[in-house]
Amino acid sequence: MTQSGKVQASESGKAKLKAEYKRAGFTIASLAEAAKASEDQIKYLIGQNRPNITQVDRFVIENVVNAINAEFEKNDIDEKLHPSDIVDNWYPSLIPEDFKIVIADKTQIFCGRGFVFNAINQFIENHQSGYFTILGDAGMGKSAIAAKYIVDNPGTICFFNIRAEGRNRPDVFLKLIRQQLTQRFDIANVENDDLSTLLIKASQKLSASENLVIVIDALDEVDQDDHGNLLNLPMSLPDKVYIILTRRPYNLDDKRLSLSPNTKYTELDLRQYQENSKNDVESYILEFLSLEKYKAGLESWINQQNNLSKLQFVKTIAAKSENNFMYLRYVLEAIAEGFYQNEQLEELPAGLQGYYESHWRIMGMTKKPLPKDKIKIIYVMCALKSPVSREMIIKYSQEDDLTVQEVLKGWTQFLQEQKTYQPPRYRFYHESFRDFLQRNDIVEAAGVSLPEISAEVANKMDEGLML
């Protein structure tokens, strides 16, 4: 899209439009009349050489799309053409810098989940507006589904709640949503608007072929003191506005999403789609086996097993994963890097919690006497909750540089190194590991007091020690 508001049809877009306008029963002349465009503009859009036309106004594309879709509907053709089918980059890049790394990471390997996307598309097709919630346990791929939807549907507005970075409060949410809506719809004077007002203004700018979809990940990680809807989500939505949420399963008291009686709402619980997820998990493992970074290590380990075929490996790991993608990410990487070089296939841990327990034990955290220095470092990072540099870990834990470095190296799988900071900072890759550390049996066995560690951290902050 150019700054003038004019756009250029892509080569694939021209080919698609050439086929679709004929299928809708148009001639060049009748389509030009229906779309209030010139015949030369239509000829350019279907790929005929018109030296005097190299781009058209955005409204021309919208009119052409609307005309074709109207004929499709008359002829009971259950398909729709979109402006983004004709013009690449129809929408400006809306994804905030804060979330680009998250989305790239979550979609690096992505397999299947077609049943989820089909359900979302059907919900949007069948309802004027509404909320669609994806439920699932930690590691079941909710964030990856959210990220993939955003990548595949340009123009989607997004927000990822990230507790470990403090990006999980209503004020931060509203600021970033406002920024994206303003960029997509060029709406003005919105500085003091709440979300309901913003959505009304944005919906008024939608063309006949457009919807406004907002994806909000990890609603369960929101930090909000009042008792209203999480993130102050509105009780009702304007027409053609859809909000897709992901969250862990919740008790009714924790739902905190009160809606008006006319607002459509549905949930898809990933735990109820075990067979679909099993197929996706097996595809994920096969994809992981082909990655250059891990291929040699995985093949070497498989060859060391007794007559283990690749298919048997895939089936067994899939079963042990309990359809948990986070488990796969950890275990496959650990196998490739030699972490289980002396283990047999049947000895590998089962399930995400089983993997955490296994790693905790293998890293020597249950030895007698307990490695209290290393345990304290991990729990200090747990208490800090924010990305923190190695130097700050040393100061908060009061452990020596070498021990901190050993912990960071030994637990690298569970840490995300954020190199945008100087010096780099570290945070837990996934909230499920923090949950594991706070399990009563793990806390007791580790001989730590969470309140004492939290108090130590708070005292150092009071003394002016900043992250």
Coordinates of C-alpha atoms in Angstrom, one line a residue:
M1 CA 0.0 0.0 0.0
T2 CA 1.3 3.4 -0.9
Q3 CA 1.0 6.5 1.2
S4 CA -1.4 8.1 -1.3
G5 CA -4.0 5.4 -0.5
K6 CA -3.6 3.7 -3.8
V7 CA -2.7 0.0 -4.1
Q8 CA -1.1 -2.3 -6.6
A9 CA -2.6 -5.7 -7.5
S10 CA -0.2 -8.6 -7.0
E11 CA 0.4 -11.1 -9.9
S12 CA -1.3 -13.8 -7.9
G13 CA -4.2 -11.4 -7.1
K14 CA -4.7 -10.6 -10.8
A15 CA -4.8 -14.3 -11.7
K16 CA -7.3 -14.9 -8.9
L17 CA -9.5 -12.0 -9.9
K18 CA -9.4 -13.1 -13.5
A19 CA -10.9 -16.5 -12.6
E20 CA -13.4 -15.2 -10.0
Y21 CA -15.1 -12.4 -12.0
K22 CA -15.9 -14.9 -14.7
R23 CA -17.2 -17.4 -12.1
A24 CA -19.5 -14.7 -10.8
G25 CA -20.9 -14.2 -14.3
F26 CA -19.4 -10.8 -15.0
T27 CA -17.9 -9.4 -18.2
I28 CA -15.3 -6.7 -18.0
A29 CA -17.9 -4.1 -18.9
S30 CA -20.6 -5.4 -16.4
L31 CA -18.0 -5.6 -13.5
A32 CA -16.8 -2.1 -14.2
E33 CA -20.4 -0.9 -14.1
A34 CA -21.2 -2.8 -10.8
A35 CA -18.0 -1.6 -9.2
K36 CA -18.3 2.0 -10.4
A37 CA -14.8 1.7 -12.0
S38 CA -13.5 2.1 -15.5
E39 CA -13.0 -0.8 -17.9
D40 CA -9.3 0.0 -18.0
Q41 CA -9.1 -0.3 -14.2
I42 CA -10.7 -3.8 -14.4
K43 CA -8.5 -4.8 -17.2
Y44 CA -5.4 -3.8 -15.2
L45 CA -6.8 -5.8 -12.2
I46 CA -7.2 -9.0 -14.2
G47 CA -3.7 -8.8 -15.6
Q48 CA -4.1 -7.1 -19.0
N49 CA -1.4 -4.6 -19.8
R50 CA -2.5 -1.0 -19.3
P51 CA 0.6 1.2 -19.3
N52 CA -1.4 4.2 -18.1
I53 CA -2.6 2.3 -15.0
T54 CA -0.2 0.9 -12.4
Q55 CA -2.3 1.2 -9.3
V56 CA -5.9 2.0 -8.2
D57 CA -7.6 3.6 -5.3
R58 CA -8.4 1.3 -2.4
F59 CA -12.2 1.9 -2.8
V60 CA -12.0 0.4 -6.3
I61 CA -10.7 -2.9 -4.9
E62 CA -13.4 -2.9 -2.2
N63 CA -16.1 -2.2 -4.8
V64 CA -14.9 -5.0 -7.1
V65 CA -14.8 -7.4 -4.2
N66 CA -18.2 -6.4 -3.0
A67 CA -19.7 -6.8 -6.5
I68 CA -18.2 -10.3 -6.9
N69 CA -19.3 -11.4 -3.5
A70 CA -22.8 -10.2 -4.1
E71 CA -23.1 -12.4 -7.2
F72 CA -21.5 -15.3 -5.4
E73 CA -24.3 -15.0 -2.8
K74 CA -27.0 -14.8 -5.4
N75 CA -25.6 -17.9 -7.1
D76 CA -25.3 -19.9 -3.8
I77 CA -21.5 -20.0 -4.1
D78 CA -20.4 -20.4 -0.5
E79 CA -17.1 -18.4 -0.9
K80 CA -15.9 -14.9 -0.4
L81 CA -13.3 -12.8 -2.1
H82 CA -11.2 -10.4 0.1
P83 CA -9.2 -7.4 -0.8
S84 CA -6.1 -9.1 0.6
D85 CA -6.6 -11.8 -2.0
I86 CA -5.9 -9.2 -4.7
V87 CA -3.4 -6.9 -3.0
D88 CA -0.4 -8.0 -0.9
N89 CA 0.0 -6.0 2.3
W90 CA -3.6 -4.7 2.1
Y91 CA -3.3 -4.0 5.7
P92 CA -0.4 -2.0 7.2
S93 CA 1.8 -4.0 9.6
L94 CA -0.1 -3.8 12.8
I95 CA 1.8 -6.1 15.1
P96 CA 3.4 -4.1 17.9
E97 CA 7.2 -4.6 18.3
D98 CA 6.5 -5.9 21.8
F99 CA 4.9 -9.0 20.2
K100 CA 6.8 -9.7 17.0
I101 CA 9.4 -11.9 18.8
V102 CA 6.7 -13.8 20.6
I103 CA 4.8 -14.5 17.4
A104 CA 7.9 -15.5 15.4
D105 CA 8.9 -17.9 18.2
K106 CA 5.4 -19.5 18.6
T107 CA 5.1 -20.1 14.8
Q108 CA 8.6 -21.3 14.1
I109 CA 7.2 -24.9 14.0
F110 CA 3.5 -25.0 13.6
C111 CA 1.5 -28.1 12.6
G112 CA -2.2 -28.7 12.1
R113 CA -4.8 -27.2 14.5
G114 CA -7.2 -27.0 11.5
F115 CA -10.1 -28.0 13.6
V116 CA -9.6 -24.8 15.8
F117 CA -9.3 -22.4 12.8
N118 CA -12.4 -24.0 11.2
A119 CA -14.4 -23.5 14.4
I120 CA -13.2 -19.8 14.6
N121 CA -14.1 -19.2 10.9
Q122 CA -17.6 -20.8 11.4
F123 CA -18.2 -18.7 14.4
I124 CA -17.4 -15.5 12.5
E125 CA -19.5 -16.7 9.5
N126 CA -22.5 -17.5 11.6
H127 CA -22.6 -14.6 14.0
Q128 CA -22.8 -10.8 13.7
S129 CA -20.2 -10.4 16.4
G130 CA -19.1 -12.2 19.6
Y131 CA -16.4 -13.8 21.8
F132 CA -14.7 -17.1 20.9
T133 CA -12.6 -18.6 23.7
I134 CA -9.9 -21.3 23.3
L135 CA -9.4 -23.3 26.6
G136 CA -6.4 -25.6 27.3
D137 CA -3.9 -26.6 29.9
A138 CA -0.4 -25.1 30.0
G139 CA 1.6 -26.2 27.0
M140 CA -1.3 -27.3 24.8
G141 CA -0.4 -24.7 22.2
K142 CA -2.9 -21.9 22.9
S143 CA -0.4 -19.1 22.3
A144 CA 0.8 -20.7 19.1
I145 CA -2.7 -20.9 17.8
A146 CA -3.2 -17.3 18.6
A147 CA 0.1 -16.3 16.9
K148 CA -0.7 -18.4 13.8
Y149 CA -4.1 -16.9 13.4
I150 CA -2.6 -13.4 13.5
V151 CA 0.1 -14.3 10.9
D152 CA -2.5 -15.9 8.6
N153 CA -5.0 -13.1 8.9
P154 CA -3.4 -9.7 8.3
G155 CA -5.3 -6.8 9.9
T156 CA -5.9 -8.8 13.1
I157 CA -5.4 -6.7 16.2
C158 CA -3.6 -8.5 19.0
F159 CA -2.4 -8.5 22.6
F160 CA -0.3 -11.1 24.4
N161 CA -0.5 -11.1 28.2
I162 CA 3.0 -11.8 29.4
R163 CA 3.1 -11.9 33.2
A164 CA 6.8 -12.3 33.3
E165 CA 7.3 -8.9 31.6
G166 CA 4.6 -7.0 33.4
R167 CA 2.7 -6.7 30.2
N168 CA -0.6 -8.0 31.6
R169 CA -2.5 -4.9 32.9
P170 CA -5.6 -3.2 31.5
D171 CA -3.7 0.1 30.9
V172 CA -1.0 -1.5 28.8
F173 CA -3.6 -3.5 27.0
L174 CA -5.8 -0.5 26.1
K175 CA -2.7 1.5 25.0
L176 CA -1.5 -1.1 22.5
I177 CA -5.0 -1.9 21.2
R178 CA -5.7 1.8 20.7
Q179 CA -2.4 2.1 18.8
Q180 CA -3.3 -0.7 16.4
L181 CA -6.9 0.4 15.8
T182 CA -5.7 3.9 15.1
Q183 CA -3.1 2.6 12.6
R184 CA -5.5 0.3 10.8
F185 CA -8.6 2.6 10.6
D186 CA -7.0 6.1 10.8
I187 CA -9.4 7.2 13.5
A188 CA -8.6 10.4 15.4
N189 CA -9.3 11.9 18.8
V190 CA -9.2 8.6 20.6
E191 CA -6.7 9.4 23.4
N192 CA -9.4 9.2 26.1
D193 CA -11.6 6.6 24.6
D194 CA -12.3 3.3 26.4
L195 CA -12.4 0.0 24.5
S196 CA -16.1 0.1 23.8
T197 CA -15.9 3.5 22.2
L198 CA -12.8 2.5 20.2
L199 CA -14.5 -0.5 18.8
I200 CA -17.6 1.4 17.8
K201 CA -15.5 4.0 15.9
A202 CA -13.4 1.3 14.3
S203 CA -16.5 -0.8 13.2
Q204 CA -17.9 2.3 11.5
K205 CA -14.9 2.2 9.2
L206 CA -15.2 -1.4 8.1
S207 CA -16.1 -2.0 4.5
A208 CA -18.7 -4.6 3.5
S209 CA -16.1 -7.3 3.1
E210 CA -14.2 -6.7 6.3
N211 CA -14.4 -7.8 9.9
L212 CA -12.5 -6.6 12.9
V213 CA -10.9 -9.5 14.8
I214 CA -9.0 -9.0 18.1
V215 CA -6.9 -11.9 19.5
I216 CA -6.1 -11.7 23.2
D217 CA -3.7 -14.4 24.5
A218 CA -3.4 -15.8 28.1
L219 CA -6.4 -14.0 29.7
D220 CA -5.6 -16.0 32.9
E221 CA -2.3 -14.0 33.3
V222 CA -4.1 -10.6 33.6
D223 CA -3.1 -8.6 36.7
Q224 CA -6.1 -6.5 37.6
D225 CA -7.3 -5.4 41.1
D226 CA -10.9 -4.5 40.5
H227 CA -13.7 -7.1 40.0
G228 CA -14.9 -6.1 36.6
N229 CA -14.3 -7.9 33.3
L230 CA -10.7 -8.9 32.8
L231 CA -9.0 -6.1 30.7
N232 CA -12.3 -4.3 31.0
L233 CA -13.6 -6.2 28.0
P234 CA -17.0 -4.8 26.9
M235 CA -20.2 -6.7 27.7
S236 CA -21.4 -6.2 24.1
L237 CA -19.7 -5.8 20.7
P238 CA -20.6 -3.8 17.6
D239 CA -21.5 -5.8 14.5
K240 CA -18.6 -7.4 12.6
V241 CA -16.3 -7.2 15.7
Y242 CA -15.0 -10.5 17.1
I243 CA -12.7 -11.1 20.1
I244 CA -10.8 -14.4 20.3
L245 CA -9.5 -15.2 23.7
T246 CA -7.1 -18.0 25.0
R247 CA -6.9 -19.0 28.6
R248 CA -6.4 -21.9 30.9
P249 CA -9.5 -23.7 32.3
Y250 CA -11.1 -21.7 35.1
N251 CA -13.4 -21.9 38.0
L252 CA -16.6 -19.9 37.5
D253 CA -15.5 -17.3 40.0
D254 CA -12.4 -16.7 37.9
K255 CA -14.1 -16.3 34.6
R256 CA -14.6 -12.5 35.0
L257 CA -16.3 -12.1 31.6
S258 CA -19.8 -10.9 32.1
L259 CA -21.7 -10.3 28.8
S260 CA -25.0 -9.0 27.8
P261 CA -27.7 -11.6 26.9
N262 CA -27.5 -10.8 23.2
T263 CA -23.7 -11.2 23.0
K264 CA -22.7 -14.4 21.3
Y265 CA -20.1 -16.5 23.2
T266 CA -18.6 -19.9 22.6
E267 CA -15.7 -22.0 23.9
L268 CA -13.5 -24.6 22.3
D269 CA -11.8 -26.8 24.9
L270 CA -8.6 -28.4 23.5
R271 CA -8.8 -31.2 26.0
Q272 CA -11.9 -32.5 24.2
Y273 CA -10.1 -32.9 20.9
Q274 CA -7.5 -35.5 21.9
E275 CA -7.5 -37.4 18.6
N276 CA -7.1 -34.2 16.5
S277 CA -4.3 -33.1 18.8
K278 CA -2.6 -36.5 18.6
N279 CA -2.3 -36.1 14.8
D280 CA -1.0 -32.6 15.1
V281 CA 1.5 -33.7 17.8
E282 CA 2.9 -36.5 15.5
S283 CA 3.2 -34.0 12.6
Y284 CA 5.1 -31.6 15.0
I285 CA 7.6 -34.4 16.0
L286 CA 8.2 -35.2 12.3
E287 CA 8.8 -31.5 11.6
F288 CA 11.2 -31.3 14.5
L289 CA 13.1 -34.3 13.3
S290 CA 13.9 -32.5 10.0
L291 CA 15.3 -29.3 11.6
E292 CA 18.9 -29.0 10.7
K293 CA 19.8 -27.8 14.2
Y294 CA 18.5 -31.0 15.9
K295 CA 18.5 -33.6 13.1
A296 CA 21.8 -35.2 13.8
G297 CA 21.4 -35.4 17.5
L298 CA 18.0 -36.9 17.3
E299 CA 19.0 -39.5 14.7
S300 CA 22.0 -40.5 16.7
W301 CA 19.9 -41.1 19.8
I302 CA 17.3 -43.1 17.9
N303 CA 20.0 -45.2 16.3
Q304 CA 21.4 -46.0 19.8
Q305 CA 18.0 -47.5 20.8
N306 CA 17.3 -51.2 20.2
N307 CA 15.8 -51.5 16.7
L308 CA 13.8 -48.4 17.1
S309 CA 12.3 -47.1 13.9
K310 CA 11.5 -43.4 13.3
L311 CA 7.8 -44.2 13.3
Q312 CA 8.0 -46.0 16.6
F313 CA 9.9 -43.0 18.1
V314 CA 7.2 -40.6 16.8
K315 CA 4.4 -42.7 18.2
T316 CA 6.0 -43.2 21.6
I317 CA 7.0 -39.6 22.1
A318 CA 3.6 -38.5 21.1
A319 CA 2.0 -40.8 23.7
K320 CA 4.4 -39.6 26.4
S321 CA 3.7 -36.0 25.5
E322 CA 0.0 -36.3 26.5
N323 CA -0.6 -34.0 23.6
N324 CA 1.4 -31.2 25.2
F325 CA 3.5 -29.2 22.7
M326 CA 5.6 -27.6 25.5
Y327 CA 6.7 -31.1 26.5
L328 CA 7.7 -31.8 22.9
R329 CA 9.7 -28.6 22.7
Y330 CA 11.7 -29.4 25.8
V331 CA 12.1 -33.2 25.4
L332 CA 13.1 -33.2 21.7
E333 CA 15.6 -30.5 22.3
A334 CA 17.0 -32.3 25.3
I335 CA 17.4 -35.6 23.4
A336 CA 19.1 -33.8 20.5
E337 CA 21.6 -32.1 22.9
G338 CA 22.5 -35.3 24.7
F339 CA 20.7 -34.7 27.9
Y340 CA 19.2 -38.2 27.8
Q341 CA 22.2 -39.9 26.2
N342 CA 22.2 -42.8 28.7
E343 CA 18.4 -43.2 28.9
Q344 CA 16.2 -45.6 27.0
L345 CA 13.1 -44.6 25.2
E346 CA 10.8 -46.1 27.9
E347 CA 12.7 -44.2 30.6
L348 CA 11.9 -40.8 29.2
P349 CA 9.5 -38.8 31.5
A350 CA 5.8 -38.6 30.6
G351 CA 3.8 -35.3 30.5
L352 CA 5.0 -31.8 31.1
Q353 CA 5.0 -32.1 34.9
G354 CA 6.9 -35.3 34.5
Y355 CA 9.5 -33.6 32.4
Y356 CA 10.0 -30.8 34.9
E357 CA 10.4 -33.3 37.7
S358 CA 12.9 -35.3 35.7
H359 CA 15.0 -32.3 34.8
W360 CA 14.9 -31.0 38.4
R361 CA 16.3 -34.4 39.6
I362 CA 18.9 -34.7 36.8
M363 CA 20.2 -31.2 37.5
G364 CA 21.0 -32.4 41.0
M365 CA 18.3 -30.3 42.8
T366 CA 17.2 -33.2 45.0
K367 CA 20.7 -34.4 46.0
K368 CA 21.7 -34.6 49.7
P369 CA 22.9 -32.3 50.8
L370 CA 20.7 -30.0 48.8
P371 CA 22.5 -27.5 46.5
K372 CA 20.9 -24.6 48.3
D373 CA 22.8 -21.9 46.4
K374 CA 21.5 -23.1 43.0
I375 CA 18.0 -23.7 44.4
K376 CA 18.0 -20.1 45.8
I377 CA 19.0 -18.7 42.4
I378 CA 16.1 -20.4 40.7
Y379 CA 13.6 -19.3 43.3
V380 CA 14.9 -15.7 43.3
M381 CA 14.2 -15.6 39.5
C382 CA 10.8 -17.0 40.2
A383 CA 10.1 -14.3 42.8
L384 CA 11.3 -11.5 40.6
K385 CA 8.8 -12.2 37.8
S386 CA 10.4 -9.8 35.5
P387 CA 13.3 -10.3 33.0
V388 CA 16.5 -9.8 34.9
S389 CA 20.2 -9.6 33.9
R390 CA 22.9 -12.0 35.3
E391 CA 24.4 -9.1 37.3
M392 CA 21.0 -8.5 39.0
I393 CA 20.5 -12.2 39.7
I394 CA 23.9 -12.1 41.5
K395 CA 22.9 -9.1 43.6
Y396 CA 19.4 -10.3 44.5
S397 CA 20.4 -13.9 45.3
Q398 CA 23.8 -12.9 46.9
E399 CA 25.3 -15.9 45.2
D400 CA 28.6 -15.8 43.3
D401 CA 29.0 -15.1 39.6
L402 CA 30.2 -18.7 38.8
T403 CA 27.2 -20.4 40.4
V404 CA 24.8 -18.0 38.7
Q405 CA 26.4 -18.7 35.4
E406 CA 26.2 -22.5 36.0
V407 CA 22.5 -22.2 36.7
L408 CA 21.8 -20.1 33.6
K409 CA 23.7 -22.6 31.5
G410 CA 22.1 -25.6 33.0
W411 CA 18.6 -24.3 32.8
T412 CA 18.9 -22.6 29.4
Q413 CA 16.0 -24.7 28.0
F414 CA 13.6 -23.0 30.4
L415 CA 14.9 -19.5 30.0
Q416 CA 14.4 -16.9 27.2
E417 CA 17.4 -14.7 26.7
Q418 CA 16.3 -11.2 25.8
K419 CA 19.2 -9.7 23.8
T420 CA 17.4 -6.4 23.1
Y421 CA 18.5 -5.4 26.6
Q422 CA 22.1 -4.6 27.4
P423 CA 23.3 -6.6 29.2
P424 CA 20.9 -9.4 28.2
R425 CA 18.1 -10.3 30.5
Y426 CA 16.5 -13.7 31.3
R427 CA 13.0 -14.8 32.1
F428 CA 11.2 -18.2 32.3
Y429 CA 10.2 -19.3 28.9
H430 CA 6.8 -20.5 30.1
E431 CA 4.6 -19.8 33.1
S432 CA 4.1 -23.5 33.6
F433 CA 7.7 -23.8 34.9
R434 CA 7.0 -21.1 37.5
D435 CA 3.8 -23.1 38.5
F436 CA 6.0 -26.2 38.9
L437 CA 8.4 -24.4 41.2
Q438 CA 5.5 -23.3 43.4
R439 CA 4.1 -26.7 43.8
N440 CA 3.9 -27.6 47.5
D441 CA 5.8 -30.8 47.2
I442 CA 8.6 -29.2 45.2
V443 CA 8.9 -26.3 47.6
E444 CA 9.0 -28.6 50.6
A445 CA 11.6 -30.9 49.0
A446 CA 13.7 -27.9 48.0
G447 CA 13.7 -26.6 51.6
V448 CA 12.8 -23.0 50.7
S449 CA 10.3 -20.6 52.1
L450 CA 8.6 -18.7 49.3
P451 CA 7.4 -15.9 51.6
E452 CA 11.0 -15.4 52.9
I453 CA 12.4 -15.2 49.4
S454 CA 9.7 -12.8 48.3
A455 CA 10.4 -10.6 51.4
E456 CA 14.1 -10.6 50.6
V457 CA 13.4 -9.5 47.0
A458 CA 11.0 -6.8 48.2
N459 CA 13.5 -5.5 50.8
K460 CA 16.2 -5.2 48.1
M461 CA 13.8 -3.2 45.9
D462 CA 13.0 -1.0 48.9
E463 CA 16.8 -0.4 49.3
G464 CA 16.8 0.9 45.7
L465 CA 18.2 -2.1 43.9
M466 CA 16.5 -1.9 40.5
L467 CA 16.1 -4.6 37.9

